Structure formats: structure tokens, C-alpha cells
Short mmCIF file of C-alpha atoms in Angstrom, two decimals:
data_model
loop_
_atom_site.label_atom_id
_atom_site.label_comp_id
_atom_site.label_asym_id
_atom_site.label_seq_id
_atom_site.Cartn_x
_atom_site.Cartn_y
_atom_site.Cartn_z
CA MET A 1 163.07 244.67 164.13
CA THR A 2 164.11 241.37 166.17
CA LEU A 3 166.86 239.45 165.06
CA ARG A 4 165.57 235.95 163.56
CA LEU A 5 167.79 232.72 163.25
CA HIS A 6 167.19 229.48 161.57
CA ASP A 7 167.23 227.00 164.19
CA THR A 8 168.11 223.48 162.86
CA ALA A 9 166.34 221.65 165.37
CA THR A 10 163.17 223.13 164.28
CA ARG A 11 163.83 223.83 160.92
CA GLU A 12 162.18 227.15 161.10
CA THR A 13 163.31 230.65 161.34
CA ARG A 14 162.41 232.09 164.62
CA ASP A 15 162.48 235.20 166.60
CA PHE A 16 165.96 235.20 168.78
CA VAL A 17 164.83 235.63 172.29
CA PRO A 18 167.57 234.90 174.85
CA LEU A 19 166.72 233.03 178.14
CA VAL A 20 168.08 236.41 179.81
CA PRO A 21 166.95 239.73 178.56
CA GLY A 22 169.73 241.58 177.11
CA ARG A 23 172.22 238.68 177.65
CA ALA A 24 173.30 235.77 175.35
CA GLY A 25 175.12 232.71 176.17
CA ILE A 26 176.58 230.82 172.80
CA TYR A 27 178.54 227.67 172.85
CA VAL A 28 180.70 226.39 169.67
CA CYS A 29 181.94 223.10 168.97
CA GLY A 30 185.79 224.06 168.10
CA LEU A 31 188.38 222.11 166.51
CA THR A 32 190.15 218.60 167.59
CA VAL A 33 193.68 220.31 167.39
CA GLN A 34 195.29 217.10 165.65
CA SER A 35 196.77 219.37 162.61
CA GLU A 36 196.94 222.71 161.15
CA PRO A 37 194.06 224.73 160.41
CA HIS A 38 192.63 225.24 156.96
CA VAL A 39 190.40 227.43 155.14
CA GLY A 40 187.30 225.07 155.83
CA HIS A 41 187.93 225.23 159.67
CA VAL A 42 188.16 229.04 159.89
CA ARG A 43 185.01 229.63 158.26
CA SER A 44 182.98 228.26 161.33
CA ALA A 45 185.06 230.87 163.62
CA VAL A 46 184.53 233.61 161.39
CA ASN A 47 180.54 232.82 161.02
CA PHE A 48 180.15 233.00 164.81
CA ASP A 49 182.18 235.62 165.23
CA VAL A 50 179.64 237.60 163.16
CA LEU A 51 176.63 236.30 165.35
CA ARG A 52 178.59 237.34 168.26
CA ARG A 53 179.51 240.87 166.99
CA TRP A 54 176.22 241.42 165.50
CA LEU A 55 174.42 240.72 169.50
CA SER A 56 177.05 242.79 170.88
CA ALA A 57 176.22 245.74 168.38
CA THR A 58 172.70 245.18 169.18
CA GLY A 59 172.87 245.62 173.38
CA HIS A 60 173.43 242.15 174.29
CA GLU A 61 176.18 240.91 176.76
CA VAL A 62 177.60 237.90 175.10
CA ASP A 63 179.26 234.81 176.99
CA PHE A 64 180.85 232.99 174.03
CA ILE A 65 182.40 229.78 174.72
CA ARG A 66 184.18 227.83 172.14
CA ASN A 67 186.08 224.28 173.35
CA VAL A 68 189.13 222.69 172.11
CA THR A 69 189.16 218.93 172.09
CA ASP A 70 192.64 218.71 173.23
CA ILE A 71 192.77 214.69 173.38
CA ASP A 72 191.18 211.90 171.16
CA ASP A 73 191.53 209.05 169.25
CA LYS A 74 193.00 211.09 166.12
CA ILE A 75 195.43 213.11 168.25
CA LEU A 76 197.04 209.98 169.43
CA ALA A 77 197.26 208.36 166.41
CA LYS A 78 198.90 211.51 164.94
CA SER A 79 201.15 211.98 167.66
CA ALA A 80 202.41 208.17 167.20
CA GLU A 81 202.85 208.46 163.65
CA GLN A 82 205.14 211.59 164.29
CA GLY A 83 207.00 210.28 167.28
CA VAL A 84 205.98 213.16 169.56
CA HIS A 85 203.80 213.55 173.07
CA TRP A 86 200.27 213.67 172.25
CA TYR A 87 200.08 216.61 174.45
CA ALA A 88 202.85 218.34 172.76
CA LEU A 89 201.21 217.59 169.38
CA ALA A 90 197.89 219.09 170.59
CA ALA A 91 199.66 222.34 172.24
CA ALA A 92 201.55 222.98 168.87
CA MET A 93 198.42 222.81 166.95
CA LYS A 94 196.73 225.18 169.43
CA ARG A 95 199.14 227.69 168.72
CA GLU A 96 198.53 227.63 165.00
CA LEU A 97 194.88 227.88 165.20
CA ASP A 98 195.24 230.63 167.28
CA ALA A 99 197.81 232.28 164.99
CA ALA A 100 195.20 231.54 162.14
CA LEU A 101 192.24 233.40 163.74
CA ALA A 102 194.08 236.21 165.14
CA ALA A 103 195.25 236.75 161.49
CA ILE A 104 191.45 236.68 160.26
CA ASN A 105 190.44 239.24 163.30
CA VAL A 106 188.25 236.42 165.21
CA LEU A 107 187.50 237.66 168.11
CA PRO A 108 188.94 235.50 171.51
CA PRO A 109 186.20 233.71 173.24
CA THR A 110 185.11 234.50 176.57
CA TYR A 111 186.48 231.39 177.55
CA GLU A 112 188.12 228.27 175.64
CA PRO A 113 187.90 224.96 177.64
CA GLY A 114 189.66 222.16 176.60
CA ALA A 115 188.76 218.47 177.25
CA THR A 116 191.69 217.78 179.47
CA GLY A 117 191.19 220.56 182.03
CA HIS A 118 187.40 219.33 182.53
CA VAL A 119 187.68 215.54 183.27
CA PRO A 120 186.03 215.96 187.08
CA GLU A 121 183.04 217.50 185.43
CA ILE A 122 182.43 214.90 182.75
CA VAL A 123 182.83 212.28 184.90
CA GLU A 124 180.40 213.66 187.18
CA LEU A 125 177.98 213.95 184.11
CA ILE A 126 178.35 210.47 183.27
CA GLU A 127 177.63 209.25 186.67
CA GLN A 128 174.55 211.16 186.83
CA LEU A 129 173.60 209.56 183.10
CA ILE A 130 173.91 206.13 184.82
CA ALA A 131 171.91 206.89 187.91
CA ARG A 132 168.96 207.87 185.43
CA GLY A 133 169.38 204.75 183.55
CA HIS A 134 170.87 206.31 180.39
CA ALA A 135 174.22 204.86 180.75
CA TYR A 136 176.06 201.96 181.50
CA ALA A 137 179.68 200.37 182.12
CA ALA A 138 180.71 197.81 179.24
CA GLU A 139 180.54 194.24 180.89
CA ASP A 140 183.73 193.29 178.72
CA GLY A 141 186.44 194.43 181.35
CA SER A 142 187.55 197.32 178.42
CA GLY A 143 186.56 200.04 181.27
CA ASP A 144 184.22 201.72 178.29
CA VAL A 145 181.13 203.55 179.34
CA TYR A 146 178.13 203.85 176.78
CA PHE A 147 174.96 206.14 176.40
CA ASP A 148 172.14 203.74 176.09
CA VAL A 149 170.15 205.39 172.87
CA ARG A 150 167.35 203.30 173.70
CA SER A 151 166.57 204.75 176.76
CA TRP A 152 166.02 207.92 175.28
CA PRO A 153 162.70 208.09 173.18
CA ALA A 154 163.62 211.09 171.77
CA TYR A 155 167.20 210.27 170.49
CA GLY A 156 167.02 211.09 166.80
CA GLU A 157 164.95 214.53 166.99
CA LEU A 158 167.70 216.97 166.26
CA THR A 159 168.32 215.11 163.06
CA ARG A 160 164.90 213.82 162.30
CA GLN A 161 166.12 210.15 162.26
CA ARG A 162 164.79 206.76 164.19
CA VAL A 163 167.28 204.56 165.74
CA GLU A 164 166.63 202.06 163.28
CA ASP A 165 167.84 203.88 160.33
CA MET A 166 171.07 204.89 161.98
CA GLU A 167 174.67 203.57 161.42
CA PRO A 168 176.28 201.97 164.30
CA ALA A 169 178.63 204.27 166.26
CA GLY A 170 182.02 203.65 165.12
CA ASP A 171 183.87 204.92 168.38
CA ALA A 172 184.89 201.94 170.13
CA ASP A 173 184.73 198.11 170.09
CA PRO A 174 181.12 196.95 169.89
CA ARG A 175 181.38 194.03 171.94
CA GLY A 176 181.10 195.71 174.84
CA LYS A 177 177.52 197.57 173.68
CA ARG A 178 174.11 196.75 174.31
CA ASP A 179 173.14 198.20 170.93
CA PRO A 180 175.37 199.29 167.86
CA ARG A 181 174.16 202.74 167.80
CA ASP A 182 175.06 203.52 171.63
CA PHE A 183 178.29 205.76 171.99
CA ALA A 184 181.42 206.21 174.14
CA LEU A 185 180.85 208.22 177.31
CA TRP A 186 184.19 207.07 178.69
CA LYS A 187 187.23 205.19 177.09
CA GLY A 188 189.18 202.73 179.10
CA TRP A 189 192.95 203.18 178.87
CA LYS A 190 194.39 200.34 176.41
CA LYS A 191 197.74 200.00 178.22
CA ASP A 192 199.37 198.03 175.29
CA SER A 193 198.70 201.12 172.81
CA GLU A 194 198.21 204.15 174.62
CA PRO A 195 200.62 206.27 176.94
CA GLN A 196 199.55 206.29 180.51
CA THR A 197 199.29 210.10 180.07
CA ALA A 198 196.38 209.56 178.07
CA SER A 199 194.38 208.55 180.80
CA TRP A 200 192.56 209.68 184.00
CA PRO A 201 191.27 208.10 186.86
CA SER A 202 187.40 207.59 187.07
CA PRO A 203 185.11 205.04 189.00
CA TRP A 204 185.38 202.88 185.74
CA GLY A 205 189.37 202.66 185.93
CA PRO A 206 191.55 204.80 184.24
CA GLY A 207 190.65 206.44 180.80
CA ARG A 208 189.54 209.34 178.86
CA PRO A 209 186.61 211.05 177.65
CA GLY A 210 184.54 210.32 174.71
CA TRP A 211 183.98 213.30 172.26
CA HIS A 212 180.40 214.02 172.69
CA ILE A 213 180.36 214.30 176.42
CA GLU A 214 182.83 216.78 176.95
CA CYS A 215 180.97 219.70 174.93
CA SER A 216 177.77 218.87 177.04
CA ALA A 217 180.07 219.08 180.18
CA MET A 218 181.59 222.07 179.50
CA ALA A 219 178.77 223.97 177.95
CA GLY A 220 177.02 222.89 181.19
CA LYS A 221 179.78 224.06 183.46
CA TYR A 222 180.24 227.91 181.81
CA LEU A 223 176.54 228.64 180.38
CA GLY A 224 174.53 226.53 182.95
CA PRO A 225 171.99 223.51 182.06
CA ALA A 226 170.35 226.07 179.73
CA PHE A 227 171.46 228.36 177.16
CA ASP A 228 170.76 230.22 174.11
CA VAL A 229 172.93 229.15 170.79
CA HIS A 230 174.71 226.11 170.24
CA GLY A 231 176.48 226.13 166.77
CA GLY A 232 179.01 224.34 164.57
CA GLY A 233 179.48 223.12 161.37
CA VAL A 234 176.87 221.20 159.32
CA ASP A 235 178.87 218.13 159.54
CA LEU A 236 178.81 218.02 163.36
CA ARG A 237 174.60 217.76 163.27
CA PHE A 238 175.12 213.81 163.32
CA PRO A 239 176.56 212.17 165.40
CA HIS A 240 178.30 214.86 167.50
CA HIS A 241 175.45 217.66 168.21
CA GLU A 242 172.65 214.74 168.18
CA ASN A 243 174.91 212.80 170.89
CA GLU A 244 175.10 216.15 172.79
CA GLN A 245 171.45 217.10 173.04
CA ALA A 246 170.60 213.72 174.05
CA GLN A 247 172.85 213.09 176.68
CA SER A 248 172.36 216.64 177.94
CA ARG A 249 168.53 216.21 178.47
CA ALA A 250 168.71 212.71 179.41
CA ALA A 251 170.85 214.00 182.37
CA GLY A 252 167.99 216.67 183.08
CA ARG A 253 169.38 219.97 181.41
CA PRO A 254 167.48 221.46 178.86
CA PHE A 255 170.47 222.44 177.01
CA ALA A 256 170.46 225.18 173.55
CA SER A 257 167.36 226.57 172.76
CA TYR A 258 168.43 227.40 169.16
CA TRP A 259 170.80 225.25 167.07
CA LEU A 260 172.78 227.12 164.41
CA HIS A 261 174.88 225.44 161.93
CA ASN A 262 177.09 226.44 159.11
CA ALA A 263 177.81 225.16 155.57
CA TRP A 264 181.16 223.71 154.31
CA ILE A 265 183.31 225.30 152.07
CA THR A 266 184.31 222.60 149.32
CA THR A 267 186.88 221.91 146.60
CA ALA A 268 185.74 219.76 143.95
CA GLY A 269 182.43 219.77 145.36
CA GLU A 270 183.77 217.99 148.49
CA LYS A 271 184.06 218.97 152.01
CA MET A 272 187.47 220.59 152.74
CA SER A 273 189.03 218.10 155.31
CA LYS A 274 192.12 217.09 156.27
CA SER A 275 191.24 213.34 155.36
CA LEU A 276 190.69 214.17 151.72
CA GLY A 277 194.17 216.04 151.66
CA ASN A 278 192.69 219.11 149.76
CA SER A 279 192.99 221.48 152.71
CA LEU A 280 194.41 224.73 152.37
CA LEU A 281 196.25 225.85 155.26
CA ILE A 282 195.96 229.73 156.53
CA PRO A 283 199.38 230.35 155.99
CA SER A 284 199.58 229.30 152.39
CA VAL A 285 196.36 231.23 151.54
CA LEU A 286 197.80 234.25 153.46
CA GLU A 287 200.57 234.41 151.00
CA ARG A 288 198.33 235.38 148.58
CA VAL A 289 195.87 237.58 150.05
CA ARG A 290 195.71 239.52 153.28
CA GLY A 291 193.81 238.49 156.33
CA ILE A 292 191.15 240.95 155.93
CA GLU A 293 190.59 240.00 152.55
CA LEU A 294 190.34 236.46 153.28
CA ARG A 295 187.86 237.25 156.02
CA TYR A 296 185.68 239.38 153.29
CA TYR A 297 185.53 236.23 151.21
CA MET A 298 184.14 234.29 153.83
CA VAL A 299 181.52 236.99 155.37
CA ALA A 300 180.53 237.81 151.81
CA ALA A 301 178.58 234.26 151.57
CA HIS A 302 175.69 233.59 153.87
CA TYR A 303 176.85 231.09 156.67
CA ARG A 304 174.05 228.43 155.41
CA SER A 305 175.25 228.41 151.83
CA HIS A 306 178.40 226.20 150.70
CA VAL A 307 181.22 227.95 148.92
CA GLU A 308 183.01 226.26 146.28
CA PHE A 309 186.79 227.63 147.03
CA SER A 310 188.72 228.64 144.41
CA PHE A 311 191.75 231.16 144.26
CA GLU A 312 189.97 233.10 141.17
CA ALA A 313 186.75 233.85 143.55
CA LEU A 314 189.03 234.84 146.34
CA ASP A 315 191.08 236.87 144.17
CA GLU A 316 188.01 238.71 142.91
CA ALA A 317 186.62 239.00 146.63
CA ALA A 318 190.17 240.75 147.56
CA LYS A 319 189.33 243.06 144.47
CA ALA A 320 186.16 244.25 145.69
CA PHE A 321 187.56 244.61 149.07
CA ARG A 322 189.89 246.84 147.90
CA ARG A 323 187.44 249.24 146.30
CA ILE A 324 185.80 249.36 149.86
CA GLU A 325 189.27 250.60 151.38
CA ASP A 326 190.07 252.84 148.40
CA PHE A 327 187.05 254.87 149.01
CA LEU A 328 187.66 255.04 152.70
CA ASP A 329 190.95 256.47 152.05
CA ARG A 330 189.39 258.88 149.72
CA ALA A 331 187.00 259.97 151.95
CA ARG A 332 188.91 260.00 155.22
CA VAL A 333 189.95 263.82 155.15
CA HIS A 334 186.46 264.94 154.58
CA VAL A 335 184.40 263.13 157.69
CA PRO A 336 182.75 265.71 159.79
CA VAL A 337 183.73 266.42 163.05
CA ASP A 338 179.97 265.79 164.05
CA ALA A 339 179.25 262.49 162.15
CA THR A 340 177.73 259.84 163.71
CA SER A 341 178.14 255.66 162.99
CA GLU A 342 174.59 254.91 162.85
CA LEU A 343 173.96 251.89 160.64
CA PRO A 344 171.75 252.06 157.67
CA ASP A 345 168.33 250.56 158.11
CA ALA A 346 168.96 248.51 154.94
CA PHE A 347 172.08 246.75 156.62
CA VAL A 348 170.08 246.16 159.95
CA ALA A 349 167.28 244.57 158.28
CA ALA A 350 169.79 242.24 156.35
CA MET A 351 171.81 241.28 159.59
CA ASP A 352 168.30 240.54 161.29
CA ASP A 353 167.35 238.10 158.53
CA ASP A 354 169.00 234.93 159.70
CA LEU A 355 172.51 236.83 159.79
CA GLY A 356 172.06 238.06 155.81
CA THR A 357 175.67 239.20 155.41
CA PRO A 358 175.22 239.00 151.43
CA GLY A 359 172.72 241.11 151.73
CA ALA A 360 174.92 243.73 154.41
CA VAL A 361 177.87 243.39 152.18
CA ALA A 362 175.50 244.87 149.16
CA VAL A 363 174.71 247.65 151.16
CA ILE A 364 178.09 248.70 151.83
CA HIS A 365 178.88 248.22 148.43
CA ASP A 366 175.96 250.63 147.41
CA CYS A 367 177.23 253.28 150.01
CA VAL A 368 180.60 253.09 148.62
CA ARG A 369 179.22 253.74 145.28
CA GLU A 370 177.38 256.86 146.43
CA GLY A 371 180.38 258.15 148.65
CA ASN A 372 182.39 258.30 145.43
CA ARG A 373 179.63 259.74 143.30
CA LEU A 374 179.55 262.56 146.13
CA LEU A 375 183.43 263.09 145.87
CA ASP A 376 183.12 263.35 142.13
CA ALA A 377 180.38 265.74 142.54
CA ARG A 378 182.62 267.70 145.20
CA ALA A 379 180.14 266.94 147.86
CA SER A 380 183.05 265.99 150.20
CA GLU A 381 181.20 266.40 153.68
CA GLU A 382 178.14 263.94 152.38
CA ALA A 383 180.57 261.46 151.31
CA GLY A 384 182.51 262.06 154.56
CA ARG A 385 179.06 261.00 156.34
CA ASN A 386 179.02 257.75 154.00
CA ALA A 387 182.58 256.69 154.89
CA VAL A 388 181.62 256.99 158.63
CA ALA A 389 178.47 254.42 157.87
CA VAL A 390 180.60 252.19 155.77
CA ALA A 391 183.20 251.80 158.75
CA ALA A 392 180.39 251.44 161.15
CA MET A 393 178.85 248.47 158.89
CA LEU A 394 182.61 246.68 158.51
CA ASP A 395 183.00 247.11 162.35
CA VAL A 396 180.03 244.66 162.56
CA LEU A 397 181.67 242.32 160.27
CA GLY A 398 185.10 242.55 161.65
CA LEU A 399 186.18 244.23 158.40
CA ASN A 400 187.09 248.06 159.16
CA PRO A 401 190.58 248.43 157.97
CA ALA A 402 191.00 250.64 160.72
CA ASP A 403 190.66 248.38 163.44
CA PRO A 404 193.99 247.64 165.31
CA ALA A 405 193.68 244.04 165.02
CA TRP A 406 194.87 244.28 161.53
CA ALA A 407 197.96 246.24 162.26
CA THR A 408 201.04 244.36 161.40
CA ARG A 409 202.85 243.08 164.09
CA GLY A 410 206.58 241.83 165.08
CA SER A 411 209.08 241.73 161.96
CA ASP A 412 206.46 242.50 159.55
CA ASP A 413 206.55 246.37 161.12
CA ARG A 414 210.15 246.82 160.20
CA LEU A 415 209.54 245.44 156.88
CA THR A 416 206.40 247.98 156.37
CA GLU A 417 208.56 250.83 156.93
CA VAL A 418 211.14 249.66 154.51
CA VAL A 419 208.89 249.27 151.79
CA ASP A 420 207.09 252.60 152.68
CA ALA A 421 210.39 254.42 152.16
CA LEU A 422 211.33 252.74 149.07
CA ALA A 423 208.08 253.43 147.76
CA LYS A 424 207.65 257.07 148.62
CA GLY A 425 211.34 257.52 147.33
CA LEU A 426 210.31 256.25 143.86
CA LEU A 427 206.90 258.19 143.59
CA GLU A 428 208.98 261.33 144.70
CA GLU A 429 211.56 260.81 141.60
CA ARG A 430 208.41 259.79 139.27
CA ALA A 431 206.65 263.40 140.76
CA ALA A 432 209.94 265.33 140.00
CA ALA A 433 209.94 263.84 136.05
CA ARG A 434 206.10 264.74 135.68
CA GLU A 435 206.97 268.16 137.01
CA ALA A 436 209.59 268.50 134.60
CA LYS A 437 207.48 266.89 131.91
CA ASP A 438 209.84 264.08 131.37
CA TRP A 439 207.05 262.20 130.79
CA ALA A 440 209.07 259.07 129.33
CA ARG A 441 211.20 258.84 132.75
CA ALA A 442 207.63 259.19 134.98
CA ASP A 443 206.32 256.32 132.83
CA ALA A 444 209.49 254.13 133.24
CA ILE A 445 209.42 254.88 136.95
CA ARG A 446 205.90 253.76 137.26
CA ASP A 447 206.36 250.58 135.20
CA ARG A 448 209.28 249.83 137.36
CA ILE A 449 207.28 250.37 140.78
CA LYS A 450 204.38 247.93 139.18
CA ALA A 451 206.81 245.49 138.00
CA ALA A 452 207.75 245.02 141.90
CA GLY A 453 204.08 244.39 142.76
CA VAL A 454 203.03 247.77 143.76
CA GLU A 455 200.02 249.29 142.23
CA VAL A 456 200.07 253.18 141.85
CA GLU A 457 197.08 255.26 141.94
CA ASP A 458 196.88 259.14 141.29
CA THR A 459 194.53 260.80 143.36
CA PRO A 460 193.60 264.51 143.75
CA THR A 461 195.88 264.46 147.24
CA GLY A 462 198.38 262.78 145.55
CA PRO A 463 199.59 259.47 144.16
CA LYS A 464 198.84 256.39 146.34
CA TRP A 465 200.21 252.80 146.71
CA SER A 466 199.16 249.57 147.64
CA VAL A 467 201.11 245.90 147.13
#
């Protein structure tokens, strides 16, 4: 089969045909590092991580670029509120983001450029737009530069809008604009309210990049004037992605062949966001479930479907994933030496159908049920082969428990050793009580273990425990 992707630009599901055979260039809009990442943020990262893994699994070399917006109005405002340097806030929040993505096994991008490191490329692109008659420097002395939306007849084609129906761009004082819909490419330094460190030299005076131009410049630098896939959250379609496409093509760059957008995670029907105050920060969520369980929760939903977040649904997803792990634990010792990790046809078909992860997850659970049936029927070798297929599918989704990325690190290692030793000691006491037919004592030990938050399962190969 051929991978088919739903292209937001055409609103059609089309065969994926890369510009360079066997190679795929992907650009994903990353976060503005103004505060800690929440569940809504990492969903986008997980969705496009799955795309990247599937392309790799099907033989493509993938150039995966995910940017970071490390200077903008929000960062400046928040740093001023907190009394810290804007660059210190951005760096601290970038570390929080890195930790959150590592905790859910999102692969590092091929490269992760930041806006502040690409001012020369941004200035060069703005100069090209001015030379082509698609941008202009404001005449109000602000030092701002704007994209002239009326100069580009195709403006609005990505989101199927007419300029006349659009709201004014609220990214700068409209006094210097020819049209209220014109958007900022360069923002002149406001010396009375902004630190000098938040400005760079340019032909229009000191200032900093506008939000939209940074992505066009960085995509062009690392993927070239034309590349395969541009991705991001559905909330970025307008104005961010509309503006990216317009300014890039106005500069003579074909830009993205496919546009992919993941849907929101909502709470009480509203987009999860920092401004709404209903965000769920990753460290808090990971106090309730493991990173692999949180990732499973997000992968099990199709990337284009909205997800109404609830802890009840998250807990159910965690239980479902543990059933997969339990099967792998049971079947591990029965894996034949000659077993090959081929992906089931039904799994491949689901993934090729616009990354149909719900169908792919259903195939995994079907294999798990069949594998458990085989184990119960003492068809051990067949069950072992099933386990290999399950592990191969989980690898594609970034969910294989055997992946070293899921191993605990740092001080958690010692804690795991201590808990393991204590649990084994109690289980040995319980085993001795059962051997002596002291059922009351055996049950009391089991209750003691359960009260500590540890579940015990009696298996043919002995008791197993999990937190």
C-alpha cells in the first residue's frame, strides 16, 4: 500500500509522494517557550513523532525540523512580570519542554532551530519580499516591516478565506499599516518598554522578527525552498500557517507540498491553553500515570480527532496498555529464536490510511487477545511469535516497553531497586506462607502489599508485581 495523508490545503486525502524518492522533509511548528508545557502541547509532538517513525519504518530517510520560538511579545511580557531576563525565561522553559518530550519518548528532531539564532536568514527573506513588492517598511518611524496582503492575490487560499472577511492582524499598532490585515515581518525595538537585548540590527533599525517569518526562514534554510510536509496544531492554520505560505510563495519559494494539522485536546469543550488556565502540566500528569501510558492515551486517538481530556479516560487508557504489557511479560520466554518482526497487514493498512492509529491500536489488542489464548492453550511458540509482532507494532508507535528510552534514569534507578527488593522480600514471605498452607498469613501479606499501591498477579512462572 501507499501512505495517504489528509492535506489541509486541498482538503483531500492524497498519496504521499516525496519530492526526493526515499527521503522526506518535515517541518513542524514547535512551541513558544513562555511557560511549562501541558498535555495539549505534547499531543502535537507525539502525533508528528508517529508520522516520522512510520516514514522511517517504511524505508524513508527523514529530515525532521521542529523550531522553537524563543523571542516574542509573550516571552517579553512574562519575563517582565517575573522580573527575569527574557532569555533566561526562554531557556528555562525550553529545558522544561525537553524534559516533557523525553518523558513521553518523542524523538529529538534532526535539528531544532530557534528564532534568535536565525536573524540573518530572516532579514534576508524580508529584503526579498520588499524587493518583489510584497512587503514595506512602515512610514510612522516605528521600524516595523509588514507583509502587504493585497499584493498577493492567493492570500487566504490555505484556509479558504477572502481578505475582506478576515479580522485585522493584531500583532502591531495598525497606524503604520496600509491594510489592517497586513502582518508584521519585523518589529522595531521599543526602547521605552523593551530590553535592548531583545533587538538585533537590521536595515530598518534595531528590532526583532515577527512570529510568522521565522518559520519560513528556518524551513528554507534546513529543508530548501520546497519540502514535503508542514505540520502543527489546527489552531495554527490561521493566521500562522496562512501567513507562512503567503510570504514564502511571494518570495518565490514553493514551500510545503502537504499541510497536516492535529486537533486539540480540550477540557470542558475548550482548547487546552495557558491563557484559559485549564492546562495540565506534564510533571503533574506523570504523577498519576507513566509516560508510556500518557503517550498511549494520545496515540490511541486519531491525530485529526478532538480529544476531551479526563483523568478517567486517562486511567482507562493506562489499564488498556498494561494489558499489552502483561501479555508481553507472559510471552517473553516463549519467543522463538527464528522469530521475525514483520508488521501485520492490517496494521500497515491502518497506518497507511492517514496514520490511522485507532485501527493500528485495535490490531495490537487483537494480537494480544490471540496471544493470551495461545498461551492458555499451551501453544507457546505461536504466542511468542505474536509477542514479536506486538513489539514491532509498538516500536512504530513509540510504545515498546523494551525501548531504552522508557528506562528510569538518575535517582529513580535507586528508588526502583529499593522497591523491587522490598516487594520481592514480601512475595517470598507470602510464598513461604502458601507453601505452609498458612492461607490467612498469605492473604494478609498480599493485602499489605496492595495497601502500599502494589498489584500482585500469580502467574504460572511465579508472582509478578507492578505499581
